[in-house]
């Protein structure tokens, strides 16, 4: 027996049928929009769209609609894969273009350098320019000048003021570090000999970087290794007789066990004008007192517990004495 529908139920069924019809039209519309945009994305002659519109119906799709959606998703996945392939090809092209760009830059630089008036400058003028360059800051590096061309390398090597600052560096310093605060770092006897030779018997500004050697440790092996490393550098100073060419001397804080174990010989600071050092460096202090006749500035750090019995009449040129605690 067929049930008779009431007015309210009939109205509800009409509304549901209308809603399903609208959802279906909306789904078909969204599907067509998505398909069109996907087709445009993979067209090589057209740029991809900036924005893709995806409409999700309010109700859960039917079984047939799910099948259709899955087919649409697979299509989009294939389109995305094709687009990724195209992008990878473009990336490879960009990499090749960047390599070509760098090659062209290098060629342009060399061609410009070939006709540059700087190449006509005599070495004497280049030396003056290099010295002014080094005065621009402690980060200026003469090794960069030597990489420009053979002429600049030759001029830089023979400009001894570029190499006048030498630092006896720590044995555990990075070997790639050549410069530190304007000083050429020498952490091995070979580097120190080469640095001294580049000064061409001119004045030297010397810095002893002792702090890394002086970290307190109860390990006797560490102390022995640190002392041996430093002694090798000190022996080079004696071997090359460069004490007499040290114009300024700076020694940072030292560890007494290390400093007292160093064997200094042949100290002669006859051209020393300024010294800043830790006061527990007795051998160097004695050398300054007896040989530094031209010393004008003497600064000693941590001197509060040190008794100095000096005859200042031997330092007639001394103008500034700083004994800081």
Coordinates of C-alpha atoms in Angstrom, one line a residue:
X1 CA 0.0 0.0 0.0
X2 CA 1.5 3.3 -1.1
X3 CA 1.9 5.9 1.6
X4 CA 0.5 9.4 0.9
X5 CA 3.1 12.1 1.3
X6 CA 2.1 15.0 3.5
X7 CA 2.7 18.7 2.4
X8 CA 5.7 19.1 4.7
X9 CA 7.4 15.9 3.5
X10 CA 6.7 16.7 -0.1
X11 CA 8.3 20.2 0.4
X12 CA 11.3 18.6 2.0
X13 CA 11.8 16.1 -0.9
X14 CA 11.5 18.9 -3.5
X15 CA 14.2 20.9 -1.6
X16 CA 16.6 18.0 -1.4
X17 CA 16.2 17.2 -5.1
X18 CA 16.9 20.8 -5.9
X19 CA 20.0 20.9 -3.6
X20 CA 21.4 17.7 -5.2
X21 CA 20.8 19.2 -8.6
X22 CA 22.7 22.3 -7.7
X23 CA 25.5 20.4 -6.1
X24 CA 25.9 18.3 -9.2
X25 CA 26.0 21.4 -11.4
X26 CA 28.5 22.9 -9.0
X27 CA 30.7 19.8 -9.1
X28 CA 30.6 19.7 -12.9
X29 CA 31.5 23.4 -13.1
X30 CA 34.4 22.9 -10.6
X31 CA 35.6 19.9 -12.5
X32 CA 35.6 21.7 -15.8
X33 CA 37.4 24.7 -14.3
X34 CA 40.1 22.4 -12.8
X35 CA 40.5 20.6 -16.1
X36 CA 40.9 23.7 -18.1
X37 CA 43.6 25.1 -15.7
X38 CA 45.5 21.8 -15.6
X39 CA 45.5 21.8 -19.4
X40 CA 46.8 25.3 -19.4
X41 CA 49.5 24.5 -16.9
X42 CA 51.2 21.9 -19.1
X43 CA 51.0 23.9 -22.3
X44 CA 54.6 24.9 -23.2
X45 CA 53.6 28.1 -25.0
X46 CA 51.5 29.5 -22.2
X47 CA 52.5 30.6 -18.7
X48 CA 50.9 28.8 -15.7
X49 CA 48.0 30.4 -14.0
X50 CA 48.9 32.3 -10.8
X51 CA 45.8 31.0 -8.9
X52 CA 43.8 27.8 -9.2
X53 CA 40.2 27.7 -8.0
X54 CA 39.0 24.4 -6.5
X55 CA 35.4 24.2 -5.3
X56 CA 34.5 21.6 -2.7
X57 CA 30.7 20.7 -2.6
X58 CA 29.0 21.0 0.8
X59 CA 27.9 17.3 0.7
X60 CA 30.0 14.2 0.4
X61 CA 30.2 13.1 -3.3
X62 CA 28.5 9.9 -4.6
X63 CA 30.4 6.8 -5.7
X64 CA 30.4 7.9 -9.4
X65 CA 31.6 11.4 -8.4
X66 CA 34.4 9.9 -6.3
X67 CA 35.6 7.9 -9.4
X68 CA 35.5 11.1 -11.4
X69 CA 37.4 13.0 -8.8
X70 CA 40.1 10.3 -8.6
X71 CA 40.5 10.4 -12.4
X72 CA 40.8 14.2 -12.1
X73 CA 43.4 13.9 -9.4
X74 CA 45.5 11.4 -11.4
X75 CA 45.4 13.9 -14.3
X76 CA 46.6 16.7 -12.1
X77 CA 49.4 14.5 -10.7
X78 CA 50.6 13.7 -14.2
X79 CA 50.4 17.4 -15.0
X80 CA 52.4 18.3 -11.9
X81 CA 55.0 15.7 -12.9
X82 CA 55.4 17.2 -16.3
X83 CA 55.7 20.6 -14.8
X84 CA 58.4 19.4 -12.4
X85 CA 60.3 18.0 -15.3
X86 CA 60.1 21.3 -17.1
X87 CA 61.3 23.1 -14.0
X88 CA 64.3 20.8 -13.6
X89 CA 65.2 21.4 -17.2
X90 CA 65.0 25.1 -16.6
X91 CA 67.1 24.8 -13.5
X92 CA 69.8 23.0 -15.5
X93 CA 69.6 25.7 -18.1
X94 CA 70.0 28.4 -15.4
X95 CA 73.0 26.7 -14.0
X96 CA 74.7 26.6 -17.4
X97 CA 73.8 30.2 -17.9
X98 CA 75.3 31.2 -14.6
X99 CA 78.5 29.4 -15.5
X100 CA 78.6 31.2 -18.8
X101 CA 78.0 34.5 -17.0
X102 CA 81.0 34.0 -14.7
X103 CA 83.2 33.1 -17.7
X104 CA 82.1 36.2 -19.4
X105 CA 82.8 38.3 -16.3
X106 CA 86.3 36.8 -16.1
X107 CA 86.9 37.5 -19.8
X108 CA 85.7 41.1 -19.5
X109 CA 87.9 41.7 -16.4
X110 CA 91.0 40.3 -18.2
X111 CA 90.3 42.3 -21.3
X112 CA 89.8 45.5 -19.3
X113 CA 92.9 44.8 -17.3
X114 CA 94.9 44.4 -20.4
X115 CA 94.3 48.0 -21.4
X116 CA 94.2 49.4 -17.8
X117 CA 96.6 52.3 -17.1
X118 CA 97.4 50.6 -13.8
X119 CA 99.6 48.2 -15.7
X120 CA 101.8 51.2 -16.8
X121 CA 102.5 52.2 -13.2
X122 CA 106.1 51.6 -12.1
X123 CA 106.6 49.3 -9.1
X124 CA 107.7 52.2 -6.9
X125 CA 104.3 53.9 -7.4
X126 CA 102.5 50.6 -6.8
X127 CA 104.3 50.2 -3.5
X128 CA 103.1 53.6 -2.3
X129 CA 99.5 52.6 -3.3
X130 CA 99.8 49.3 -1.5
X131 CA 101.0 51.0 1.7
X132 CA 98.1 53.4 1.6
X133 CA 95.8 50.4 1.1
X134 CA 97.2 48.7 4.2
X135 CA 96.5 51.8 6.2
X136 CA 92.7 51.5 5.5
X137 CA 92.2 49.0 8.3
X138 CA 93.5 45.9 10.0
X139 CA 91.5 43.6 7.7
X140 CA 93.5 44.7 4.6
X141 CA 95.3 41.7 3.2
X142 CA 98.5 42.0 1.0
X143 CA 97.9 38.4 -0.1
X144 CA 94.9 39.6 -2.1
X145 CA 97.1 42.1 -3.9
X146 CA 99.4 39.3 -5.0
X147 CA 96.6 37.5 -6.7
X148 CA 95.9 40.2 -9.3
X149 CA 98.9 39.8 -11.7
X150 CA 102.6 39.0 -11.8
X151 CA 103.5 42.7 -11.7
X152 CA 101.4 43.3 -8.6
X153 CA 102.8 40.2 -6.9
X154 CA 106.4 41.3 -7.5
X155 CA 105.7 44.8 -6.3
X156 CA 103.9 43.5 -3.2
X157 CA 106.6 41.0 -2.3
X158 CA 109.3 43.8 -2.5
X159 CA 107.2 46.3 -0.5
X160 CA 108.6 45.3 2.9
X161 CA 106.2 47.5 4.9
X162 CA 103.3 45.3 3.9
X163 CA 105.0 42.5 5.8
X164 CA 106.4 44.3 8.8
X165 CA 103.8 43.0 11.3
X166 CA 104.5 39.5 12.4
X167 CA 102.6 37.5 15.0
X168 CA 104.0 34.3 16.6
X169 CA 100.7 32.4 16.6
X170 CA 99.5 29.4 18.5
X171 CA 100.3 25.8 17.5
X172 CA 96.6 25.0 17.3
X173 CA 95.6 27.9 15.1
X174 CA 93.8 27.2 11.8
X175 CA 96.6 26.9 9.2
X176 CA 94.4 28.6 6.6
X177 CA 94.4 31.8 8.7
X178 CA 97.2 34.0 7.4
X179 CA 96.3 37.4 8.8
X180 CA 95.0 38.4 12.2
X181 CA 94.4 42.1 13.3
X182 CA 96.8 43.2 10.5
X183 CA 99.5 40.8 11.6
X184 CA 100.8 37.9 9.5
X185 CA 100.3 34.7 11.6
X186 CA 103.3 32.4 11.9
X187 CA 102.6 29.2 13.8
X188 CA 105.5 27.2 12.5
X189 CA 109.2 27.9 12.0
X190 CA 108.9 27.7 8.2
X191 CA 106.2 30.4 8.1
X192 CA 108.1 32.6 10.5
X193 CA 111.3 32.3 8.4
X194 CA 109.4 33.3 5.3
X195 CA 107.7 36.2 7.0
X196 CA 111.0 37.5 8.3
X197 CA 112.6 37.2 4.9
X198 CA 109.8 39.3 3.3
X199 CA 110.6 42.2 5.7
X200 CA 113.9 42.6 3.8
X201 CA 115.9 43.5 6.9
X202 CA 113.5 46.3 7.7
X203 CA 111.8 47.2 11.0
X204 CA 109.4 44.6 12.5
X205 CA 106.3 45.0 14.6
X206 CA 106.2 41.8 16.6
X207 CA 103.3 40.2 18.6
X208 CA 103.6 37.1 20.8
X209 CA 100.2 35.4 21.0
X210 CA 100.9 33.4 24.1
X211 CA 97.4 33.0 25.5
X212 CA 96.4 29.7 23.7
X213 CA 99.7 28.2 25.1
X214 CA 99.0 29.4 28.5
X215 CA 95.6 27.9 29.4
X216 CA 96.1 26.3 32.7
X217 CA 96.3 22.5 32.6
X218 CA 97.5 19.8 34.9
X219 CA 98.5 17.7 31.9
X220 CA 102.3 17.8 31.7
X221 CA 102.2 16.5 28.1
X222 CA 100.2 19.6 27.1
X223 CA 102.7 21.9 28.8
X224 CA 105.6 20.2 27.2
X225 CA 104.1 20.4 23.7
X226 CA 103.2 24.0 24.1
X227 CA 106.7 24.9 25.4
X228 CA 108.4 23.0 22.6
X229 CA 106.2 24.7 19.9
X230 CA 107.0 28.2 21.3
X231 CA 110.7 27.4 21.7
X232 CA 111.0 26.5 18.0
X233 CA 109.6 30.0 17.1
X234 CA 111.9 31.7 19.6
X235 CA 114.9 29.8 18.1
X236 CA 114.0 31.2 14.7
X237 CA 114.1 34.7 16.1
X238 CA 117.6 34.1 17.4
X239 CA 118.7 32.4 14.2
X240 CA 117.6 35.2 12.0
X241 CA 118.9 37.9 14.4
X242 CA 115.7 39.9 14.1
X243 CA 115.6 41.1 17.7
X244 CA 117.6 44.1 16.6
X245 CA 114.9 45.0 14.1
X246 CA 111.9 44.8 16.3
X247 CA 110.3 48.3 16.4
X248 CA 107.2 47.5 18.5
X249 CA 106.7 44.5 20.7
X250 CA 103.4 43.2 22.1
X251 CA 103.1 40.2 24.4
X252 CA 99.7 39.1 25.7
X253 CA 99.0 37.5 29.0
X254 CA 101.3 34.5 29.6
X255 CA 101.4 31.5 31.8
X256 CA 104.5 31.6 34.1
X257 CA 105.3 27.9 33.7
X258 CA 105.6 28.4 29.9
X259 CA 107.3 31.8 29.9
X260 CA 109.9 30.9 32.4
X261 CA 110.7 27.7 30.5
X262 CA 111.6 29.6 27.3
X263 CA 115.2 30.1 26.4
X264 CA 115.9 33.5 25.0
X265 CA 119.3 34.3 23.8
X266 CA 120.9 37.1 21.9
X267 CA 118.2 39.7 22.8
X268 CA 119.0 43.1 21.5
X269 CA 116.2 45.7 21.2
X270 CA 118.3 48.5 19.8
X271 CA 115.5 50.0 17.7
X272 CA 112.6 49.1 20.0
X273 CA 110.3 52.2 20.5
X274 CA 107.2 50.7 22.1
X275 CA 106.5 47.7 24.2
X276 CA 103.3 46.2 25.7
X277 CA 103.9 43.0 27.6
X278 CA 103.0 40.9 30.6
X279 CA 105.3 41.7 33.5
X280 CA 106.2 38.1 34.2
X281 CA 108.4 37.9 31.2
X282 CA 111.7 38.5 33.0
X283 CA 114.1 37.7 30.2
X284 CA 112.4 40.1 27.8
X285 CA 112.1 42.8 30.5
X286 CA 115.8 42.5 31.2
X287 CA 116.6 42.8 27.5
X288 CA 114.5 45.9 27.3
X289 CA 116.2 47.5 30.3
X290 CA 119.7 46.9 29.1
X291 CA 119.4 47.3 25.3
X292 CA 116.3 49.4 24.4
X293 CA 118.0 52.7 24.3
X294 CA 115.3 54.2 22.0
X295 CA 112.3 53.0 23.9
X296 CA 109.6 55.7 24.2
X297 CA 106.5 53.8 25.5
X298 CA 106.5 50.9 27.9
X299 CA 103.2 49.4 29.1
X300 CA 103.2 46.4 31.5
X301 CA 99.9 44.6 32.3
X302 CA 99.4 42.8 35.7
X303 CA 102.4 44.4 37.4
X304 CA 100.8 44.9 40.8
X305 CA 102.6 42.0 42.4
X306 CA 105.9 42.5 40.6
X307 CA 108.9 44.4 42.0
X308 CA 110.9 46.2 39.4
X309 CA 114.4 47.4 40.3
X310 CA 115.2 49.4 37.2
X311 CA 117.7 52.1 36.6
X312 CA 115.5 54.3 34.4
X313 CA 118.6 56.4 33.5
X314 CA 119.4 53.6 31.0
X315 CA 116.1 54.4 29.2
X316 CA 116.8 58.1 28.4
X317 CA 114.3 58.2 25.6
X318 CA 111.3 56.9 27.7
X319 CA 108.4 59.2 27.6
X320 CA 105.5 57.0 28.8
X321 CA 105.4 54.3 31.5
X322 CA 102.2 52.5 32.3
X323 CA 102.1 49.9 35.1
X324 CA 98.6 48.6 35.1
X325 CA 97.3 46.1 37.7

